[in-house]
Structure formats: structure tokens, C-alpha cells
Amino acid sequence: MKKFGRESLADLSAGAVFLATGGGGDPYVAELVAQQALEKYGSVDLIDPENLDDDAYVVAIGGVGAPTVSLELLPSIDEAVNTLRAFEDRVGRKVDAVVSFEIGGGNSLIPIVAGAVMGIPVVDGDGMGRALPEAQMMTYPISGVSPTPAVATDYQGTVTEFHTKDIMEFEKEIRQCALSSGGMITSAEHPMTGKQLKAAIVPGTVSFSIELGRLLRKYRGNAHRIYEPLAELFSGSIYGDLFHLYTGKVIDSSTRIVGGYDIGAATIAPFDGSGAELTISIKNEYLAAEANGKVIASVPDLITIVDYETSTPINAERLRYGQRVTVFGVGCPSFYRTQRALEFVAPSCFGFPFEYKTIEELNLSN
């Protein structure tokens, strides 16, 4: 069991934005909320999933909705804690530990807030190893964990309870709940035993995110300087090889909220205006990168955009015209390359007219 305190917050946030692939919500305000919780209630225990009792009762907690809305409906300690307490009231038992939906962005910090205030451990891992837009794409339901019973609270404190027959019905209902609640809610869902969690989780991602954040801080500066240390870090991780996909200037970026998601695209051109442009498709996250009419990376592999001058990762809702950026691509945890997982996260699941090829295959052939 490790202790997680304020000194690790900034690194966790920075690493989580990189792994968020543009989604997961901006962590800035969530980091301030987590800092407030850790200052008031003390550090939280970060537990390796293998050290959980098989009978432990664990629940996943985080925000659901369009990341753009998180810049307007600012979170506080209350959302995470009230949601977890409402969940315990509904199921009639205490939760032994909390875990993230996704390591990406602000959702990496909500379990920290809940764990600190409630005095329970946070599991070192998550249900995506990155960020993805829909509930059925988490490793938990793909591994057979039921999403309900679940509860969600909105910014007014209204509590909604969910009991659904399957994950697709749950995704439909909780998305509608987010839409009717202003675009963002906090959810406690996918209750599972320690034994179930060990079979379903992407392990070690909180620790890896902190390590990644430290590296980004240490090598802060032009993106070409950080490539080698980043590649070395990822090559020894569950993600595998890192690729430099593109460097240039954002010449167009737009998203709009459709059905509770941020939908849009960004176009990046070379600094000198010559050569092929890169197009990034967005559904909360950066999902596919195409240049010269060819796909060079796609979901479930990771696509991350960083500021060229500082190597700071940029969420999709922060991407702006004129920014000078570098685009990196990384492999994904092996779980997501299984046939079972690709039924939920392959490019066709997002409407793309091409089949999934690993980023290693694509960049060897391009």
C-alpha cells in the first residue's frame, strides 16, 4: 500500500492528460478539488489490485458527460462524496475501495477525492488505461461486470438510481441523465468484488501516470527533446512503442455537443505551409489520425497532442487555432487488442470505414 498525497497531484494530472487522448475532462479544477480534499482529510492509500481481498466491495466513480461542460459546471468535493454516500445508501453496505473509470484527465482525480474524504483506499488501475467516450468500452463490462446498481448526482444534488439489464441500456440511460442534467453528472457504478476487479482492471495506471507526469515536468520544453525519454518510458510499460506522428500548427479545430459528446475534428498543417495536413477525428477523445488519405493511428491505440514549445498535453476542449503542436501515437494495453474488446472499441464502433490496424503496423507501412 502506497500513500498518495498532495505532492503527487500535479504529476498525476499531467500524466493523466497525456493518457486521456484529448478526453476525460480538463483536470485543472479537479486537481484543485483533490488538493483541498487531501489538505483537509490527509493522504489516501493507493492499493495494488492484487492486494485487495477477493471479497472486497469496490465501486468505480467518475464524471459522465461532455468534457466541454466541465469547464462551466465546476466540480467540488461534494459531488464525489455525495455520489458515493448515495450509492452506499441505495445498496445498503459500505464500499471498501474506489477505482477510476478511466485514467484520463479529470476522471483520474475523482476517486482520490472520494477516497480521501471517506477514508478508503483508491485502487491503482482503471477501466480503460486511457479515456474512451462510452460506458460499454470499459474493461469492466467487457469482462462481465454488471454496471448496476449505480447512482448519479447532478450539480443540483439530484440523485438518480440505475438498474439496467445490460451495459448498452446503461449507457443509453446514463447519457440521457447527463444530457437532462446540464451535460455532466457524477456516477458511482460497476460495483464489483476484489476478485472480479483483478480480472477486469488495467493495473498500475495511477502509478504510471504519476511517473509520466514527472517525466513531462523534468523534460518540459520543445517536444523533440522529450521524444526519446517518452519512448523509453512507454516501451517498458503496458502501452509499448511510442511514435512521433506529426508536428505543425492547428489551422482548424471545432467541436460541438451532440448527444452528450463533444464531436468534431482538428486539422494540423506544417509550420511552413507545405506538405500534407493531418486530420484528427474527435468524439470526446482523439480517435483517428489521417494524413495523405491514409490512417496513421486509430482507436484503441492512443493519440495525444502536446504543445510544441512546452510538451504540455492538450485536451480536445483546449485545442485552439494557431497552436503549435506535436502529435504522438502509442500502443494500447493488450486487453484492447483482443477480439472480444475490439467488438466494442474497434474503429467501426465509432463509424469509421476502416478496420483496426495496430499503430506498429500502420507506421511500418506508411
Coordinates of C-alpha atoms in Angstrom, one line a residue:
M1 CA 0.0 0.0 0.0
K2 CA 1.4 3.4 -1.0
K3 CA 0.4 6.8 0.3
F4 CA -0.8 9.3 -2.2
G5 CA -0.5 12.9 -1.1
R6 CA -0.6 16.4 -2.5
E7 CA 3.0 16.2 -3.7
S8 CA 1.9 13.7 -6.4
L9 CA -1.2 15.6 -7.6
A10 CA 0.4 17.7 -10.3
D11 CA 2.3 14.8 -11.8
L12 CA -0.8 12.6 -11.8
S13 CA -2.8 15.3 -13.6
A14 CA -0.2 15.9 -16.2
G15 CA 0.3 12.2 -16.9
A16 CA -3.5 11.6 -17.0
V17 CA -4.0 14.3 -19.6
F18 CA -1.4 12.6 -21.8
L19 CA -3.2 9.2 -21.4
A20 CA -6.6 10.9 -21.9
T21 CA -6.0 11.2 -25.6
G22 CA -7.8 14.5 -25.5
G23 CA -10.8 13.4 -23.4
G24 CA -11.5 12.7 -19.7
G25 CA -12.2 16.3 -18.9
D26 CA -9.8 19.1 -18.0
P27 CA -8.1 18.1 -14.7
Y28 CA -7.2 21.7 -13.6
V29 CA -10.3 22.3 -11.4
A30 CA -10.4 18.6 -10.4
E31 CA -6.8 18.9 -9.2
L32 CA -7.7 21.9 -7.0
V33 CA -10.6 20.0 -5.5
A34 CA -8.4 17.0 -4.9
Q35 CA -5.8 19.2 -3.3
Q36 CA -8.5 20.7 -1.0
A37 CA -9.6 17.2 0.0
L38 CA -6.0 15.9 0.7
E39 CA -5.2 19.1 2.7
K40 CA -8.3 18.7 4.9
Y41 CA -8.5 14.9 5.2
G42 CA -4.9 13.8 4.7
S43 CA -3.3 11.4 2.2
V44 CA -5.1 8.5 0.7
D45 CA -4.0 4.9 0.4
L46 CA -3.2 3.7 -3.1
I47 CA -3.6 -0.1 -3.2
D48 CA -2.3 -2.6 -5.8
P49 CA -5.3 -4.5 -7.1
E50 CA -3.5 -7.8 -6.3
N51 CA -3.5 -6.8 -2.6
L52 CA -7.3 -6.4 -2.5
D53 CA -9.2 -9.1 -0.7
D54 CA -11.3 -11.2 -3.1
D55 CA -14.4 -10.3 -1.1
A56 CA -13.7 -6.5 -1.0
Y57 CA -16.5 -4.4 -2.3
V58 CA -15.2 -1.9 -4.9
V59 CA -17.1 0.7 -7.0
A60 CA -16.0 2.8 -10.0
I61 CA -16.6 6.6 -9.7
G62 CA -16.1 9.5 -12.1
G63 CA -17.8 12.1 -14.3
V64 CA -20.0 11.3 -17.2
G65 CA -20.8 13.8 -20.0
A66 CA -19.3 16.2 -22.4
P67 CA -15.8 17.4 -21.3
T68 CA -16.6 20.9 -22.6
V69 CA -19.3 21.2 -19.9
S70 CA -16.8 20.5 -17.1
L71 CA -15.3 24.0 -17.8
E72 CA -18.7 25.5 -16.9
L73 CA -20.2 23.2 -14.3
L74 CA -17.2 23.3 -11.9
P75 CA -16.8 20.3 -9.6
S76 CA -16.4 20.4 -5.8
I77 CA -15.7 17.8 -3.1
D78 CA -19.4 17.4 -2.6
E79 CA -20.2 15.7 -6.0
A80 CA -17.8 12.8 -5.4
V81 CA -18.6 12.3 -1.8
N82 CA -22.4 12.7 -2.1
T83 CA -22.5 10.3 -5.0
L84 CA -20.6 7.6 -3.1
R85 CA -22.8 8.1 0.0
A86 CA -25.9 7.9 -2.1
F87 CA -24.6 4.7 -3.6
E88 CA -24.0 3.2 -0.2
D89 CA -27.5 4.2 0.9
R90 CA -29.0 2.5 -2.1
V91 CA -27.1 -0.8 -1.8
G92 CA -27.2 -0.9 2.0
R93 CA -23.5 -1.5 2.6
K94 CA -20.2 0.3 2.8
V95 CA -17.7 0.5 0.0
D96 CA -14.2 -0.9 0.7
A97 CA -12.3 0.9 -2.1
V98 CA -12.9 3.1 -5.1
V99 CA -11.4 2.9 -8.6
S100 CA -11.4 5.1 -11.7
F101 CA -13.5 4.6 -14.9
E102 CA -10.6 5.9 -16.8
I103 CA -7.1 7.2 -16.0
G104 CA -7.6 10.0 -18.5
G105 CA -8.0 13.7 -17.4
G106 CA -10.1 14.8 -14.5
N107 CA -11.7 11.4 -14.0
S108 CA -8.3 10.2 -12.6
L109 CA -8.8 12.5 -9.7
I110 CA -12.4 12.0 -8.6
P111 CA -11.6 8.7 -6.8
I112 CA -8.8 10.5 -5.0
V113 CA -11.3 13.0 -3.6
A114 CA -13.8 10.3 -2.6
G115 CA -11.1 8.1 -1.1
A116 CA -9.6 10.9 1.0
V117 CA -12.9 12.1 2.4
M118 CA -14.3 8.6 3.0
G119 CA -11.1 7.2 4.4
I120 CA -11.0 4.3 2.0
P121 CA -8.2 3.2 -0.5
V122 CA -8.0 4.0 -4.2
V123 CA -7.1 1.1 -6.5
D124 CA -4.0 1.6 -8.6
G125 CA -5.6 1.0 -12.0
D126 CA -8.6 1.9 -14.1
G127 CA -11.2 0.5 -16.5
M128 CA -9.6 1.9 -19.8
G129 CA -5.9 2.6 -19.5
R130 CA -6.8 5.8 -21.4
A131 CA -10.1 7.6 -21.9
L132 CA -12.9 6.4 -24.1
P133 CA -16.3 8.0 -24.6
E134 CA -18.9 5.3 -23.8
A135 CA -19.5 3.0 -20.9
Q136 CA -19.5 -0.3 -22.8
M137 CA -15.9 0.4 -23.8
M138 CA -14.6 -0.1 -20.3
T139 CA -12.8 -3.2 -19.4
Y140 CA -15.2 -3.8 -16.5
P141 CA -18.3 -4.6 -18.6
I142 CA -16.3 -6.2 -21.3
S143 CA -15.0 -8.6 -18.6
G144 CA -18.6 -9.3 -17.5
V145 CA -19.1 -6.9 -14.5
S146 CA -22.6 -5.5 -14.3
P147 CA -22.8 -1.7 -14.4
T148 CA -25.6 -1.6 -11.9
P149 CA -26.8 -0.9 -9.3
A150 CA -25.5 2.5 -9.9
V151 CA -26.3 6.1 -8.9
A152 CA -25.6 9.5 -10.4
T153 CA -25.8 13.0 -8.9
D154 CA -26.1 16.3 -10.8
Y155 CA -24.9 19.8 -9.9
Q156 CA -28.1 20.4 -8.0
G157 CA -27.6 17.3 -5.9
T158 CA -30.4 15.3 -7.5
V159 CA -29.8 11.6 -7.2
T160 CA -30.7 9.1 -10.0
E161 CA -30.6 5.4 -9.5
F162 CA -30.0 2.9 -12.3
H163 CA -30.9 -0.8 -12.6
T164 CA -30.5 -1.9 -16.2
K165 CA -30.4 -5.3 -17.9
D166 CA -27.1 -4.7 -19.7
I167 CA -24.3 -2.2 -20.4
M168 CA -25.9 -0.9 -23.6
E169 CA -29.1 0.0 -21.8
F170 CA -27.0 1.6 -19.0
E171 CA -25.0 3.7 -21.5
K172 CA -28.2 5.0 -23.0
E173 CA -29.8 5.8 -19.7
I174 CA -26.8 7.4 -18.0
R175 CA -26.1 9.5 -21.2
Q176 CA -29.7 10.7 -21.2
C177 CA -29.3 11.5 -17.5
A178 CA -26.2 13.6 -18.2
L179 CA -28.0 15.4 -21.0
S180 CA -31.0 16.3 -18.9
S181 CA -28.8 17.4 -16.0
G182 CA -26.9 20.1 -17.9
G183 CA -24.4 17.9 -19.6
M184 CA -22.3 16.5 -16.7
I185 CA -23.0 14.2 -13.8
T186 CA -21.0 12.2 -11.3
S187 CA -21.6 8.4 -11.3
A188 CA -20.8 5.5 -8.9
E189 CA -21.2 2.3 -10.9
H190 CA -19.9 -1.1 -11.8
P191 CA -19.8 -2.5 -8.2
M192 CA -17.5 -5.5 -8.1
T193 CA -15.7 -7.8 -5.8
G194 CA -11.9 -7.7 -5.4
K195 CA -11.8 -11.0 -7.4
Q196 CA -13.9 -9.5 -10.2
L197 CA -11.8 -6.4 -10.3
K198 CA -8.5 -8.3 -10.6
A199 CA -9.8 -10.0 -13.7
A200 CA -11.1 -6.8 -15.3
I201 CA -8.8 -3.9 -14.4
V202 CA -6.0 -2.3 -16.4
P203 CA -3.5 -2.4 -13.5
G204 CA -0.9 0.1 -12.3
T205 CA -2.1 3.1 -14.4
V206 CA -2.3 5.6 -11.5
S207 CA 1.4 4.9 -10.6
F208 CA 2.3 5.0 -14.3
S209 CA 0.5 8.3 -14.8
I210 CA 2.5 9.8 -11.9
E211 CA 5.7 8.6 -13.4
L212 CA 4.7 10.0 -16.8
G213 CA 3.8 13.4 -15.2
R214 CA 7.2 13.5 -13.5
L215 CA 8.9 12.9 -16.9
L216 CA 6.9 15.6 -18.6
R217 CA 7.9 18.1 -15.8
K218 CA 11.6 17.0 -15.9
Y219 CA 11.9 17.5 -19.7
R220 CA 9.5 20.4 -20.1
G221 CA 10.4 22.1 -23.3
N222 CA 10.3 21.6 -27.0
A223 CA 8.6 18.3 -28.0
H224 CA 11.5 17.0 -29.9
R225 CA 13.6 16.9 -26.7
I226 CA 11.1 14.8 -24.9
Y227 CA 10.6 12.1 -27.6
E228 CA 13.5 9.8 -26.5
P229 CA 12.7 9.7 -22.8
L230 CA 9.0 9.3 -23.5
A231 CA 9.7 6.5 -25.9
E232 CA 11.9 4.8 -23.3
L233 CA 9.2 5.1 -20.6
F234 CA 6.4 3.7 -22.8
S235 CA 8.5 0.9 -24.2
G236 CA 8.8 -0.6 -20.8
S237 CA 5.1 -0.2 -20.0
I238 CA 1.8 -1.9 -20.8
Y239 CA 1.4 0.5 -23.7
G240 CA 4.5 -0.4 -25.8
D241 CA 6.0 1.7 -28.6
L242 CA 5.6 5.5 -28.9
F243 CA 5.6 7.1 -32.4
H244 CA 6.0 10.7 -33.5
L245 CA 3.1 11.2 -35.9
Y246 CA 3.3 14.9 -36.8
T247 CA 4.5 18.4 -35.8
G248 CA 2.7 21.5 -37.1
K249 CA 0.2 24.3 -36.5
V250 CA -3.5 23.9 -35.8
I251 CA -5.3 25.5 -38.7
D252 CA -8.8 24.4 -37.8
S253 CA -10.4 22.9 -34.7
S254 CA -14.1 22.7 -33.9
T255 CA -16.3 20.6 -31.7
R256 CA -20.0 20.7 -30.8
I257 CA -22.0 18.8 -28.2
V258 CA -24.1 16.1 -29.9
G259 CA -25.9 13.5 -27.9
G260 CA -23.9 14.3 -24.8
Y261 CA -20.5 14.1 -26.5
D262 CA -18.0 16.6 -27.9
I263 CA -17.9 15.8 -31.6
G264 CA -15.6 17.4 -34.2
A265 CA -12.2 17.4 -35.9
A266 CA -8.9 19.2 -35.9
T267 CA -6.6 19.9 -38.9
I268 CA -2.9 20.5 -38.4
A269 CA -0.6 21.8 -41.2
P270 CA 3.2 22.0 -41.4
F271 CA 4.8 25.2 -40.0
D272 CA 5.9 26.3 -43.5
G273 CA 2.5 25.6 -45.0
S274 CA 3.8 22.9 -47.4
G275 CA 3.2 19.2 -47.3
A276 CA 0.3 17.0 -46.2
E277 CA -2.1 18.1 -43.5
L278 CA -3.0 15.9 -40.6
T279 CA -6.7 15.4 -39.6
I280 CA -7.7 14.3 -36.1
S281 CA -11.3 13.0 -35.6
I282 CA -12.7 13.7 -32.2
K283 CA -15.5 12.2 -30.1
N284 CA -14.6 13.5 -26.6
E285 CA -11.2 11.9 -27.4
Y286 CA -8.8 11.9 -30.4
L287 CA -9.9 8.8 -32.2
A288 CA -8.1 8.7 -35.5
A289 CA -5.3 10.5 -37.3
E290 CA -5.2 10.6 -41.1
A291 CA -2.6 12.1 -43.5
N292 CA -2.3 11.9 -47.3
G293 CA -5.6 9.9 -47.2
K294 CA -4.1 7.2 -45.0
V295 CA -4.8 6.3 -41.4
I296 CA -1.6 6.5 -39.3
A297 CA -3.2 5.8 -35.9
S298 CA -6.6 4.9 -34.6
V299 CA -8.6 3.9 -31.5
P300 CA -8.0 1.8 -29.4
D301 CA -4.4 2.9 -29.7
L302 CA -3.6 6.3 -28.1
I303 CA -3.3 9.6 -30.0
T304 CA -2.0 12.5 -27.9
I305 CA -1.4 16.2 -28.8
V306 CA 1.1 18.2 -26.9
D307 CA 2.1 21.9 -27.1
Y308 CA 5.2 22.0 -29.2
E309 CA 7.1 24.5 -27.1
T310 CA 6.3 23.0 -23.6
S311 CA 5.3 19.4 -24.3
T312 CA 2.2 20.0 -22.2
P313 CA -0.6 17.6 -23.3
I314 CA -3.7 19.4 -24.7
N315 CA -7.3 18.3 -24.0
A316 CA -9.6 18.4 -27.0
E317 CA -11.7 21.2 -25.4
R318 CA -8.5 23.3 -25.1
L319 CA -7.3 22.8 -28.7
R320 CA -7.3 26.2 -30.5
Y321 CA -6.5 27.7 -33.9
G322 CA -2.8 28.7 -34.3
Q323 CA -1.4 26.4 -31.5
R324 CA 1.9 24.8 -32.5
V325 CA 1.7 21.2 -31.6
T326 CA 3.3 17.7 -31.8
V327 CA 1.1 14.6 -32.2
F328 CA 2.3 11.3 -30.6
G329 CA 0.8 7.9 -31.0
V330 CA 1.2 5.0 -28.6
G331 CA 0.0 1.4 -28.5
C332 CA -2.8 0.4 -26.1
P333 CA -2.9 -2.2 -23.3
S334 CA -3.1 -5.7 -24.8
F335 CA -6.6 -6.2 -23.4
Y336 CA -8.0 -3.8 -26.1
R337 CA -6.4 -5.8 -28.9
T338 CA -8.3 -8.9 -28.1
Q339 CA -11.2 -9.9 -30.4
R340 CA -13.7 -9.6 -27.5
A341 CA -12.6 -6.0 -26.7
L342 CA -12.5 -4.9 -30.4
E343 CA -16.2 -5.7 -30.6
F344 CA -16.6 -2.5 -28.5
V345 CA -13.7 -0.3 -29.4
A346 CA -12.7 -1.0 -33.0
P347 CA -12.8 2.0 -35.4
S348 CA -16.1 0.7 -36.8
C349 CA -17.7 1.1 -33.4
F350 CA -17.2 4.9 -33.9
G351 CA -18.4 4.9 -37.5
F352 CA -15.0 4.9 -39.2
P353 CA -15.0 3.0 -42.6
F354 CA -11.7 1.1 -41.9
E355 CA -10.6 -1.8 -39.8
Y356 CA -8.3 -1.6 -36.9
K357 CA -4.6 -2.0 -37.5
T358 CA -2.1 -1.6 -34.7
I359 CA -0.1 1.6 -34.7
E360 CA 3.0 -0.5 -35.2
E361 CA 1.6 -2.0 -38.4
L362 CA 0.4 1.4 -39.7
N363 CA 3.7 3.2 -39.1
L364 CA 5.8 0.4 -40.6
S365 CA 3.7 0.5 -43.8
N366 CA 3.4 4.3 -44.2

